[in-house]
Short mmCIF file of C-alpha atoms and ligand atoms in Angstrom, two decimals:
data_model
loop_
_atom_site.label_atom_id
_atom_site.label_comp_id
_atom_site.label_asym_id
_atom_site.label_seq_id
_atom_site.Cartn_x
_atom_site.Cartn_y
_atom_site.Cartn_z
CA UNK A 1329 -23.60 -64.33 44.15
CA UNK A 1330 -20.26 -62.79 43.76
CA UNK A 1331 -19.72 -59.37 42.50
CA UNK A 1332 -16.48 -58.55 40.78
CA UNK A 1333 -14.19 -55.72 40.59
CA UNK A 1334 -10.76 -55.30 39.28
CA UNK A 1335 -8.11 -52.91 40.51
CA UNK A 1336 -4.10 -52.32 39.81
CA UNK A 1337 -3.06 -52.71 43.65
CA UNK A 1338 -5.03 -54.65 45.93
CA UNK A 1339 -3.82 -53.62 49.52
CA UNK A 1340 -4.58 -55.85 53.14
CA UNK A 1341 -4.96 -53.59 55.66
CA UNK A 1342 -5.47 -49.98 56.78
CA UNK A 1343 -2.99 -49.53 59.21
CA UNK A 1344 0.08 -46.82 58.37
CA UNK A 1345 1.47 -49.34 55.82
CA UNK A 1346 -1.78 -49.57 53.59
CA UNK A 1347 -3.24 -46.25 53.92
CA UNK A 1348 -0.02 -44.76 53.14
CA UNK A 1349 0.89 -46.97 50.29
CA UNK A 1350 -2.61 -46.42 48.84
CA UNK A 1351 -2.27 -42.45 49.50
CA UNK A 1352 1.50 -42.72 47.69
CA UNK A 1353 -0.06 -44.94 44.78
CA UNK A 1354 -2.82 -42.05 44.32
CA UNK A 1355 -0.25 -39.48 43.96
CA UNK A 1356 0.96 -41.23 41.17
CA UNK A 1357 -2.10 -41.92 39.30
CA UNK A 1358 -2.40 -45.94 40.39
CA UNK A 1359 -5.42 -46.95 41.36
CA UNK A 1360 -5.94 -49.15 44.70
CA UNK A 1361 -8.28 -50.65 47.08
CA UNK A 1362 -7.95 -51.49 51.32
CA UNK A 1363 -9.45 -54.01 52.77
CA UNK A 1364 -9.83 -54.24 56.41
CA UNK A 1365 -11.26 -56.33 58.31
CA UNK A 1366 -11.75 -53.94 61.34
CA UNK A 1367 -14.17 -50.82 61.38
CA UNK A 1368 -12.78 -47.32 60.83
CA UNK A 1369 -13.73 -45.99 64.11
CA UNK A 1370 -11.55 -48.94 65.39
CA UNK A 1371 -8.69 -48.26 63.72
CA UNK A 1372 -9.13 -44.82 64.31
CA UNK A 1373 -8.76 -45.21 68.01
CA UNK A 1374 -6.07 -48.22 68.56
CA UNK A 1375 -3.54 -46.18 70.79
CA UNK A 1376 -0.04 -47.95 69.69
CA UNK A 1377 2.99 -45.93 68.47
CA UNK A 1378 3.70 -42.39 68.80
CA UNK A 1379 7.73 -41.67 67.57
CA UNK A 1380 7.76 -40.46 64.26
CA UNK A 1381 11.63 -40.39 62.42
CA UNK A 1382 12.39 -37.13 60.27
CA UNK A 1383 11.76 -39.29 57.62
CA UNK A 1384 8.65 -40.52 58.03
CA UNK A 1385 7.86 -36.84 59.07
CA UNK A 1386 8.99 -35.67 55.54
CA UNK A 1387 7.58 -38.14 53.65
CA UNK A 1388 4.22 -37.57 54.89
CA UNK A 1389 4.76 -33.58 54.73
CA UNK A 1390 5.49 -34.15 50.91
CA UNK A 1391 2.70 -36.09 50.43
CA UNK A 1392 0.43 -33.41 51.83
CA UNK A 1393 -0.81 -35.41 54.93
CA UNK A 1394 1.55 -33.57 57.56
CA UNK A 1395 -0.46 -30.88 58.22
CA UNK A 1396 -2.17 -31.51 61.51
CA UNK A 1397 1.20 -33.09 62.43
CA UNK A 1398 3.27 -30.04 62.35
CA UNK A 1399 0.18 -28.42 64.23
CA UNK A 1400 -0.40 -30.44 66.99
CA UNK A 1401 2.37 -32.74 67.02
CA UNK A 1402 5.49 -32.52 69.64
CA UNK A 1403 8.94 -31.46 67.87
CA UNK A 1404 11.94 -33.28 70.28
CA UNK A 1405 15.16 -32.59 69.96
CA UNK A 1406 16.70 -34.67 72.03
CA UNK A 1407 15.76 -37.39 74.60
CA UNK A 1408 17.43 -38.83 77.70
CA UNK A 1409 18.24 -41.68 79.69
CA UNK A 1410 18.29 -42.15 83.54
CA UNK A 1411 20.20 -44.60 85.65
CA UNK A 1412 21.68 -44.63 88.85
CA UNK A 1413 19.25 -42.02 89.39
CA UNK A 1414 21.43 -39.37 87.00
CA UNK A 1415 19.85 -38.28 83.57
CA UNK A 1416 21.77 -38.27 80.99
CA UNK A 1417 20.79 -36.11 77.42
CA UNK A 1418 21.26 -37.35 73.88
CA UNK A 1419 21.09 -33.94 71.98
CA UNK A 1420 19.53 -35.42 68.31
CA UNK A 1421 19.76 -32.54 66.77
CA UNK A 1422 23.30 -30.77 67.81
CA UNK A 1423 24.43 -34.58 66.85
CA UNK A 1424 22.79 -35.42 63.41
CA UNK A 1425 23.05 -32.01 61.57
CA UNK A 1426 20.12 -30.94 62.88
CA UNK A 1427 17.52 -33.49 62.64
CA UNK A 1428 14.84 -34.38 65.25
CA UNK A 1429 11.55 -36.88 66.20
CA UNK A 1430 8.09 -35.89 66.24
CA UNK A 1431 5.73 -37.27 68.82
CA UNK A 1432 2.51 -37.79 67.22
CA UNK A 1433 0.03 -40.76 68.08
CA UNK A 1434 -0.51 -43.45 65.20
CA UNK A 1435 -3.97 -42.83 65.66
CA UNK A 1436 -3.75 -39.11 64.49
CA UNK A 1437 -1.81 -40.89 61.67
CA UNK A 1438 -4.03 -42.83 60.62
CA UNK A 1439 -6.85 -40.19 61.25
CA UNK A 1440 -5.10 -37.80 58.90
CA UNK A 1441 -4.43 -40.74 56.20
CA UNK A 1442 -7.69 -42.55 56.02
CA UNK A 1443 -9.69 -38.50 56.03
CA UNK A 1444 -7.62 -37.87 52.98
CA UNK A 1445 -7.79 -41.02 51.33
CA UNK A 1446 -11.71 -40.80 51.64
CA UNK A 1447 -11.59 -37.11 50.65
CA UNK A 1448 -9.63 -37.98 47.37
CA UNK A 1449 -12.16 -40.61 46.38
CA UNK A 1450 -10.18 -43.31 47.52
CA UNK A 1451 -11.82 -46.81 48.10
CA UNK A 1452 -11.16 -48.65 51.92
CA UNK A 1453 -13.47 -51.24 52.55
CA UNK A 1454 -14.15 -51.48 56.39
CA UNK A 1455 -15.50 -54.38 58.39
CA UNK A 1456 -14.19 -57.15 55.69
CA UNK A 1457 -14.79 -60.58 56.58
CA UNK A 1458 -13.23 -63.84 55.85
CA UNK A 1459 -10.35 -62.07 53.61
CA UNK A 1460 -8.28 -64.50 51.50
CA UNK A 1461 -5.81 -64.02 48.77
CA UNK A 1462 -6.48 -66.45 45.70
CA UNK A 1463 -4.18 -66.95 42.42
CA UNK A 1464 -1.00 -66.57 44.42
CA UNK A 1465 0.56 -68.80 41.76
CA UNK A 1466 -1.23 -66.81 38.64
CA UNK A 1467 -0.24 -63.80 37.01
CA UNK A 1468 -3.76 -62.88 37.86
CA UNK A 1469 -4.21 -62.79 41.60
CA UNK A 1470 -7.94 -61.75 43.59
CA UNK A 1471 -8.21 -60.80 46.88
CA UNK A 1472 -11.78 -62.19 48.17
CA UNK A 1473 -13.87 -61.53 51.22
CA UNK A 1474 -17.76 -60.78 52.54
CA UNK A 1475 -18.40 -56.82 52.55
CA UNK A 1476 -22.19 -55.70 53.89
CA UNK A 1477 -23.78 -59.50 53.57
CA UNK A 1478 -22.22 -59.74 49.82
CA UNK A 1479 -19.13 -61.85 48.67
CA UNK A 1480 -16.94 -59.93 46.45
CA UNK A 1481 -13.45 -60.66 44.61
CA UNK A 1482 -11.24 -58.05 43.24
CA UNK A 1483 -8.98 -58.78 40.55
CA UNK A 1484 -5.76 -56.96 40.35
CA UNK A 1485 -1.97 -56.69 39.16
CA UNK A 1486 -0.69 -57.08 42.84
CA UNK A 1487 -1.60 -57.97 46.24
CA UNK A 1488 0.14 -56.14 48.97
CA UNK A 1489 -0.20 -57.65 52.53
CA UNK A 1490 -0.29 -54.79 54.92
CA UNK A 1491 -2.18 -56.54 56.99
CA UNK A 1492 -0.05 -56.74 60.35
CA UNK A 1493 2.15 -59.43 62.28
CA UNK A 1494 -1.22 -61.18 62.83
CA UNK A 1495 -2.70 -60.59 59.42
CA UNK A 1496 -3.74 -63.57 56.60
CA UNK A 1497 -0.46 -62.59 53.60
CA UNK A 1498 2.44 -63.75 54.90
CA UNK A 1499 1.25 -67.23 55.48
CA UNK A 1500 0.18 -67.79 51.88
CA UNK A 1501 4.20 -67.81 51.48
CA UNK A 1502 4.76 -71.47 50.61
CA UNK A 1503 7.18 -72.38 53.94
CA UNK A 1504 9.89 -73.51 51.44
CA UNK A 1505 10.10 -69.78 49.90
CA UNK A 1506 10.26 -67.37 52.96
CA UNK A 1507 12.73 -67.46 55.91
CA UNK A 1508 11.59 -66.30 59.37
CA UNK A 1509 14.15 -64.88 62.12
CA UNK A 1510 12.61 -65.10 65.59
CA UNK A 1511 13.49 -64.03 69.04
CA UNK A 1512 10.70 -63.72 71.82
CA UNK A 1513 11.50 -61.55 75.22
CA UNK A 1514 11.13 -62.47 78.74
CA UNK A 1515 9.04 -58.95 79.26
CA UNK A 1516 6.33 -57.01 78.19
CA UNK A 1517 5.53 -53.92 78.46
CA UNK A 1518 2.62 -52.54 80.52
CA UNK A 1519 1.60 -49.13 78.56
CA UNK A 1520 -0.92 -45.78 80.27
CA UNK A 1521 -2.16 -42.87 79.09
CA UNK A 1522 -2.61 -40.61 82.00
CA UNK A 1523 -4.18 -37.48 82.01
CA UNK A 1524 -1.43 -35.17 83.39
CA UNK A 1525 0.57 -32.71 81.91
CA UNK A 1526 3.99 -34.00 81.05
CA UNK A 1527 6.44 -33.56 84.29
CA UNK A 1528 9.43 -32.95 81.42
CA UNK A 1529 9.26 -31.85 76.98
CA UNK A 1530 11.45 -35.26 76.25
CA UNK A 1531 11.20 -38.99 76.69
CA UNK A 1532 12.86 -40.68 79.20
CA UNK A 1533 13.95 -44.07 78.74
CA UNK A 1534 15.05 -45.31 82.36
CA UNK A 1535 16.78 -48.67 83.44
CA UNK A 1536 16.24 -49.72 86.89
CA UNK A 1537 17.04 -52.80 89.41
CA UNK A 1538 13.16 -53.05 89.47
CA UNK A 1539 13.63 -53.06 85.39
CA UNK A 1540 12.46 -50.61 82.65
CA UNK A 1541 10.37 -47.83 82.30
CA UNK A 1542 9.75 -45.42 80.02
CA UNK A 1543 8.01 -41.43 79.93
CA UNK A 1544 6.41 -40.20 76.74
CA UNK A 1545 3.78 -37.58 76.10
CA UNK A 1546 0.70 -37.51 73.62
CA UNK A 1547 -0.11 -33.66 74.65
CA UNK A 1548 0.09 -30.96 77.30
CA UNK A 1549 -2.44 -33.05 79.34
CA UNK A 1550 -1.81 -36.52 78.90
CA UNK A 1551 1.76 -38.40 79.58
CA UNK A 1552 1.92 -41.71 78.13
CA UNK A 1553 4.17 -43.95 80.04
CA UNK A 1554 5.76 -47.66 80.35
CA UNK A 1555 7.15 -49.96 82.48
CA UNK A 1556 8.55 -53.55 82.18
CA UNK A 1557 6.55 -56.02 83.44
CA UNK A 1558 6.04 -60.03 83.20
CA UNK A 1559 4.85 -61.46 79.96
CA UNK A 1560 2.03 -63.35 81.79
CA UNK A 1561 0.95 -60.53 83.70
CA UNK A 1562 -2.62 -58.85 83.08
CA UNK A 1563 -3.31 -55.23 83.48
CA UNK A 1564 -6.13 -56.25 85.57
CA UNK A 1565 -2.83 -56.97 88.33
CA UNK A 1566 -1.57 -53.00 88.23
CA UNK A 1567 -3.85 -51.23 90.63
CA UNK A 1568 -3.40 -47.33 89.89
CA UNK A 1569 -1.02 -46.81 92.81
CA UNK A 1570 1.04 -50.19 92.09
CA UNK A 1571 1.32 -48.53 88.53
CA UNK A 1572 2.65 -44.79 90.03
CA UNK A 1573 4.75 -46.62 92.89
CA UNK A 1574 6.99 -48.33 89.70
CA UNK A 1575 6.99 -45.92 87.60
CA UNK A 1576 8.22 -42.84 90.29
CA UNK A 1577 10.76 -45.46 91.11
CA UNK A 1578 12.31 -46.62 88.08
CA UNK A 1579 12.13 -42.90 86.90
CA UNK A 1580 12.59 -40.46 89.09
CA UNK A 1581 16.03 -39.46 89.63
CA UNK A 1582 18.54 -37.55 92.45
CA UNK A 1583 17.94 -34.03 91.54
CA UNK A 1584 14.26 -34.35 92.64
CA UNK A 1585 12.70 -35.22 89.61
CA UNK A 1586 10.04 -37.29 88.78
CA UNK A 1587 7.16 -37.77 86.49
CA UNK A 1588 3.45 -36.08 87.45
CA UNK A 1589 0.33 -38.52 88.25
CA UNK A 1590 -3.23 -38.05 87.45
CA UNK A 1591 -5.92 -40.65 86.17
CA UNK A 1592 -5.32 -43.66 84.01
CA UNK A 1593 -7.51 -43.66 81.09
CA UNK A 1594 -5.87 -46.64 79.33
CA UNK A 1595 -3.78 -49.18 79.73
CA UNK A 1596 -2.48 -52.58 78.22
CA UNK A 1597 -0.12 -55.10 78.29
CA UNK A 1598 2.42 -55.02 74.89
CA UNK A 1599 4.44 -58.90 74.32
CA UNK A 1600 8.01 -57.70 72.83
CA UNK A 1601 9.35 -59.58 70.35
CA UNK A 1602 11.68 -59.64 67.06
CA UNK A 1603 10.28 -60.69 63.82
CA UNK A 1604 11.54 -60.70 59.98
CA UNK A 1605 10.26 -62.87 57.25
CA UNK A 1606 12.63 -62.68 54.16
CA UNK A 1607 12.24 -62.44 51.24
CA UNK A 1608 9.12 -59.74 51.63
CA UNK A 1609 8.23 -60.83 48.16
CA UNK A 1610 6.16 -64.08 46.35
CA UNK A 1611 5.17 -63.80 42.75
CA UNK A 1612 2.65 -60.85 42.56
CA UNK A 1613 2.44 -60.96 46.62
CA UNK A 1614 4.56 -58.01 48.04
CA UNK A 1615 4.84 -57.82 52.34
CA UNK A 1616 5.20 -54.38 54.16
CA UNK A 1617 5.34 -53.58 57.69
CA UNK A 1618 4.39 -55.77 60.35
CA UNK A 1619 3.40 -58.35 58.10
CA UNK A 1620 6.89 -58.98 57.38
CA UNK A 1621 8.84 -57.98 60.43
CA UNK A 1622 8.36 -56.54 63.93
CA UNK A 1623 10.34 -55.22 66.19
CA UNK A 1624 9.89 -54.95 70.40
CA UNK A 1625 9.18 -51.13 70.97
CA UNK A 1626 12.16 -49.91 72.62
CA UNK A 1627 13.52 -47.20 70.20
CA UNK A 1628 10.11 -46.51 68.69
CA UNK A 1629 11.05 -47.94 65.11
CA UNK A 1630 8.04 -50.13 64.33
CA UNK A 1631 5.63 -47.80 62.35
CA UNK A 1632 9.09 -46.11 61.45
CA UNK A 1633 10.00 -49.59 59.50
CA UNK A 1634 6.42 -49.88 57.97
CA UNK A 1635 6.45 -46.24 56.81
CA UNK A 1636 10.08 -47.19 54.82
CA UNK A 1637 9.00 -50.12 53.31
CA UNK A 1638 5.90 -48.42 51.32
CA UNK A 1639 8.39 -45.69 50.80
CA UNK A 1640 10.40 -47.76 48.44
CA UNK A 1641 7.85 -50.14 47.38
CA UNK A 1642 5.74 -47.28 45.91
CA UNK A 1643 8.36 -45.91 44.12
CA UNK A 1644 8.69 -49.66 42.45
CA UNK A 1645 5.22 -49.56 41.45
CA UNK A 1646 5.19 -46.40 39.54
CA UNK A 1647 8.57 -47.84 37.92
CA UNK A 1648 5.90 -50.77 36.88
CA UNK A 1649 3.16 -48.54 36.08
CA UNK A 1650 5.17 -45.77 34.39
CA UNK A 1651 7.98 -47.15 32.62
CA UNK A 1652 6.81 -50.70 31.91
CA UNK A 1653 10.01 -52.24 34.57
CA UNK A 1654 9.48 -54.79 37.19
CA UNK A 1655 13.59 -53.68 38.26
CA UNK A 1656 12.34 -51.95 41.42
CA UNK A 1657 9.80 -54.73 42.06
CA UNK A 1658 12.23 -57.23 41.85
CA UNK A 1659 14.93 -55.44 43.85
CA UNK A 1660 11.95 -53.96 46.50
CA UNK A 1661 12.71 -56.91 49.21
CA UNK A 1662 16.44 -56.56 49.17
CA UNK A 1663 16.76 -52.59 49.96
CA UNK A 1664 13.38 -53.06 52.47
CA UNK A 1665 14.86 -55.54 54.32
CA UNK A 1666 18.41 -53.92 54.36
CA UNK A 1667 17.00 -51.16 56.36
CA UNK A 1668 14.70 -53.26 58.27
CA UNK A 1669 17.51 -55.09 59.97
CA UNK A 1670 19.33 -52.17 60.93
CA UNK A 1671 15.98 -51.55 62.98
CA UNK A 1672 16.17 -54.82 63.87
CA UNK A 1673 19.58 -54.41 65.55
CA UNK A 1674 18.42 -50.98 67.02
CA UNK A 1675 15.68 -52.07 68.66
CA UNK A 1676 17.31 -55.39 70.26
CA UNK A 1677 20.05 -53.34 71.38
CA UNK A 1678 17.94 -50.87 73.21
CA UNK A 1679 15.39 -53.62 74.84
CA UNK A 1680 18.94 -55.77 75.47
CA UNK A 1681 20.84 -52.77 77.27
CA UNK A 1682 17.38 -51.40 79.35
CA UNK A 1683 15.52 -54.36 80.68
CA UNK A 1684 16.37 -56.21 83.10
CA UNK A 1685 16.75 -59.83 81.91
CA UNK A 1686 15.81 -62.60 84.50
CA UNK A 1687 18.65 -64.85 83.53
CA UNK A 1688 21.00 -61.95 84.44
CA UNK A 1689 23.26 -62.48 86.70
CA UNK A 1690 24.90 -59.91 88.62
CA UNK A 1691 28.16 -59.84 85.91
CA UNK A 1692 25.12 -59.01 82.83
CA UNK A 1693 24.03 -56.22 85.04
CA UNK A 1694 27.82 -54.55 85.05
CA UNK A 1695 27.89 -54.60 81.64
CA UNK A 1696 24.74 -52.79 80.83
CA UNK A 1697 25.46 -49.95 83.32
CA UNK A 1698 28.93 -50.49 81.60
CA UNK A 1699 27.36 -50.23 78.34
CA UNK A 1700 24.78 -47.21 79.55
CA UNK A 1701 27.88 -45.55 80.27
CA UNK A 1702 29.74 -45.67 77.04
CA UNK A 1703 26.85 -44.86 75.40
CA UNK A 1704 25.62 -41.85 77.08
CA UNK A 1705 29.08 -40.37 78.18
CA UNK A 1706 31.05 -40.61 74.64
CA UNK A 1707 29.98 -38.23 72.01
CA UNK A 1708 30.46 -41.10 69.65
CA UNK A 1709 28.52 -43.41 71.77
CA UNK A 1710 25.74 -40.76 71.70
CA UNK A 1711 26.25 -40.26 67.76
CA UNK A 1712 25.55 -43.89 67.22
CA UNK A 1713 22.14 -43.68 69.12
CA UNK A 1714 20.79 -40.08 68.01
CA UNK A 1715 21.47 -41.44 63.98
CA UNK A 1716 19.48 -44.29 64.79
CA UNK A 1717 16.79 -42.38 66.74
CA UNK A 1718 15.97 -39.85 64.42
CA UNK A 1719 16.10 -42.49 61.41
CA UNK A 1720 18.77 -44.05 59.09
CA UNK A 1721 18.49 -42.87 55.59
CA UNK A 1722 15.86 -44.59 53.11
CA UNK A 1723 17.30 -46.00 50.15
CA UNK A 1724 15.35 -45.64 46.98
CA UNK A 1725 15.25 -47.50 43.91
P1 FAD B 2498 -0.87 -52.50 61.69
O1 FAD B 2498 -0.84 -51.13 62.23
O2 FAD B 2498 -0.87 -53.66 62.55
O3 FAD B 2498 -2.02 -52.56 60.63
C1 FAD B 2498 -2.48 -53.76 60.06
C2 FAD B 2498 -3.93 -53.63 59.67
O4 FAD B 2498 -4.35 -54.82 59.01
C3 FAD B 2498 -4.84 -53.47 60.88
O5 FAD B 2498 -5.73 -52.38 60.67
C4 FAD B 2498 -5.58 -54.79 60.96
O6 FAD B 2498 -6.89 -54.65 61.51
C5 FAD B 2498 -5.62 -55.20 59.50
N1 FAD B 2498 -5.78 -56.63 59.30
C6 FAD B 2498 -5.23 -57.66 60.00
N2 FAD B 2498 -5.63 -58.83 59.51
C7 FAD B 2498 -6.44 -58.57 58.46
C8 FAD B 2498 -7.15 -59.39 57.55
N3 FAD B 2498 -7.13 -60.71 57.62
N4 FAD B 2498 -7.88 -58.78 56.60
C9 FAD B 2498 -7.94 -57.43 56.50
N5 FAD B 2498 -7.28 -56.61 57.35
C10 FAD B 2498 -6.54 -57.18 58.31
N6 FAD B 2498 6.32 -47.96 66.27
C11 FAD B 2498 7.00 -46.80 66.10
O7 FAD B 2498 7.49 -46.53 65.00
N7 FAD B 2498 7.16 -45.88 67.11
C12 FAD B 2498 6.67 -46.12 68.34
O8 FAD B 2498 6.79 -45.24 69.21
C13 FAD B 2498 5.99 -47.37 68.57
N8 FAD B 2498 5.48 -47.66 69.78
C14 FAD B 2498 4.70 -48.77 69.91
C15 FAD B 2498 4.11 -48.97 71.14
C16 FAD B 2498 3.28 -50.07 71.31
C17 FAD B 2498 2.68 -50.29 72.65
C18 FAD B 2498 3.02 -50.97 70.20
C19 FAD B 2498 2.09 -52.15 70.36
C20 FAD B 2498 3.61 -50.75 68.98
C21 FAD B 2498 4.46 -49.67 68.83
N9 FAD B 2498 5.04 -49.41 67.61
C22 FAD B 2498 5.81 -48.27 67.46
C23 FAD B 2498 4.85 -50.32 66.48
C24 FAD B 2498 3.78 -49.84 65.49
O9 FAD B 2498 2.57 -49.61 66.16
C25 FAD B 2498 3.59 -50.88 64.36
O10 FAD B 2498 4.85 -51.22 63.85
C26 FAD B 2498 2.69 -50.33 63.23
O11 FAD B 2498 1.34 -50.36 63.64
C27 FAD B 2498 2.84 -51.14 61.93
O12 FAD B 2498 1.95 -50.68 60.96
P2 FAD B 2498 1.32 -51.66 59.89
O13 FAD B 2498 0.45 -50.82 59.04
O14 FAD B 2498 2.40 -52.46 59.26
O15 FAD B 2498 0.46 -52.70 60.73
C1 DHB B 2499 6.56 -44.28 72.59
C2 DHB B 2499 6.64 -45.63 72.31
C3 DHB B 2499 7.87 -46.21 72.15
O1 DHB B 2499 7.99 -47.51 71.86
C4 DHB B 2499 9.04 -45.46 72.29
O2 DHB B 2499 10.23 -46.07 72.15
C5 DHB B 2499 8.95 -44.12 72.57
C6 DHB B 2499 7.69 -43.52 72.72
C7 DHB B 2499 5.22 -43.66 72.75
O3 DHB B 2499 4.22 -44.38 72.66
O4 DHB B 2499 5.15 -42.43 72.93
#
């Protein structure tokens, strides 16, 4: 037996895309339902991002969500970079009018958005199974899938695909209508959370001879830190001291400093790669976030990017809902994916200019100290990265 709903927005995914979009959709009087196919104490607890833009930090302050995030999250206004053992400070704020990150896990996030959207009566279906999206070529699409033992199909005016670079949406794209851009690194990243209090208040993104690390925070207690290692290599590999020996290395630098140790109490190996499918949009099939595009971590855009993308793709569906105009709809894919590639080329420049290529030879190596240089020691070489850091401007329909 199937039991059938209906619904205006069907949404893939509870991750930041979905759970905003459906919070942002709420707001506006349009009703939606998640499906996800993993529990909620699961995606409660995946430790991924934690750089929030001003941006993102606004947009969930207006939509009443930010305030555990202005309580407990980490205001930074600046960050630096080390080489040749010298540190070097990009001031975000003194450089962008003011503006600054927030370092708050995804997690917390995604705590804050799935509490509320549970509080407000909204309706996330955990634990789906066998998702699929049916009627891509109707005006009348369904999103189907086994919930508790009992197949069920929801009608509905859209289907959003939120559902992450792994996820089932983007591949129900016929190959002739969507265009992927592709570029896989020759690193990953191996990622801890360490319970010790943070040696420093900013990140520290450090390039090395031994390649890349990086020092972030998720509290007082607990540093969260990264450093470059092979693509094949397990976690299993990095014994705790092999992990602190790298890390003290490629960080630390000639004034004495260098970051605190204490016990692991995670860690994982990250692939980096870059991603875009364009156009974000078939029929009554809209992408957002990682479904579409993803970017290798360096410069903290990813969640960033997904947080945009609903951003503009909300205010397209109350421009359907309200006024009766599919203008923003049909424009939605176009102004996402403008910003999106501007992430794109952040994020490639950072991972190109900090890691430590193995096809480098010692003339490649020059030219990123070259570049570190320029970059750092130029206030318009600074400018360029703080306005990227803190987040280029959202364009709305
Ligand atoms: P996801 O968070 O991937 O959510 C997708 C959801 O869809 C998941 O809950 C998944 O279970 C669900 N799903 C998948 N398939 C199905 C299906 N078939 N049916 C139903 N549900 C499904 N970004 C930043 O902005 N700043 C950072 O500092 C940063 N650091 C990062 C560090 C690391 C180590 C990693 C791995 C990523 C980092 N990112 C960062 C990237 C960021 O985590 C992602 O870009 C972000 O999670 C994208 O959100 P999303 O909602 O689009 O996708
Ligand atoms: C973090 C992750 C990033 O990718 C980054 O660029 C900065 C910080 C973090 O997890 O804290």
């Amino acid at each position: 037996m199937t039991q059938r709903t209906k619904t205006q927005v069907a949404i893939v995914g509870a991750g930041p895309a979905g759970l905003l979009l459906s919070h942002l959709l709420h707001l506006n009087g349009i009703e939606s339902v998640i499906v996800e196919a993993k529990s909620r104490e699961y995606c409660e607890a995946r430790v991924r991002a934690g750089v929030l833009e001003h941006g993102t930090v606004d947009c969930l302050t207006q939509a009443g969500v930010g305030e555990r995030l202005h309580r407990e999250g980490l205001r930074h206004s600046g960050f630096e970079m080390h080489f040749r053992g010298q540190r070097h400070r990009v001031a975000l704020d003194e450089l962008t009018g003011g503006k600054a990150i927030v370092v708050y896990g995804q997690q917390e996030v995604v705590k804050d958005l799935i509490a509320r959207r549970l509080a407000d009566g909204g309706d996330i279906r955990f634990d789906a199974d066998r998702v699929a999206v049916q009627g891509i070529e109707s005006d009348s699409p369904r999103l189907c899938f086994d919930h508790g033992g009992i197949t069920q199909e929801i009608a509905c005016d859209y289907v959003i695909g939120c559902d992450g670079f792994h996820g089932i949406c983007r591949a129900q794209i016929p190959a002739n209508q969507i265009k992927t851009y592709d570029r896989i690194y020759p690193f990953a990243w191996l990622g801890i959370l360490a319970e010790a209090p943070p040696a420093q208040h900013e990140l520290i993104y450090a390039h090395h001879e031994r390649g890349f690390a990086l020092f972030s925070m998720r509290s007082p207690k607990v540093t969260r830190l990264y450093v470059q290692c092979d693509p094949n290599d397990s976690a299993d590999n990095w014994s705790d001291d092999r992990i602190w020996g790298e890390l003290t290395l490629r960080l630390a630098t000639d004034d004495g400093w260098r970051p605190n140790v204490g016990s692991i109490i995670q860690k994982s190996i990250t692939p980096m790669r870059s991603f875009v499918a364009a156009p974000m949009r078939y029929r009554r099939l809209f992408l957002a976030g990682d479904a579409a595009h993803i970017v290798p971590p360096t410069g903290a855009k990813g969640m960033n990017l997904a947080v945009s993308d609903v951003i503009v793709l909300s205010r397209a569906l109350e421009m359907f809902y309200k006024q009766a105009s599919t203008h923003g709809l049909d424009r939605y894919s176009e102004i996402a994916l403008r910003r999106v590639w501007k992430g794109e080329r952040f994020s490639w420049h950072m991972t190109s200019m900090l890691h430590n290529f193995p096809e480098h030879d010692p003339f490649h190596e020059q030219m990123q100290l070259a570049e570190l240089d320029y970059y750092t020691g130029s206030v318009a070489g600074r400018t360029t990265l703080a306005e990227n850091y803190v987040g280029l401007p959202i364009e709305v329909i």
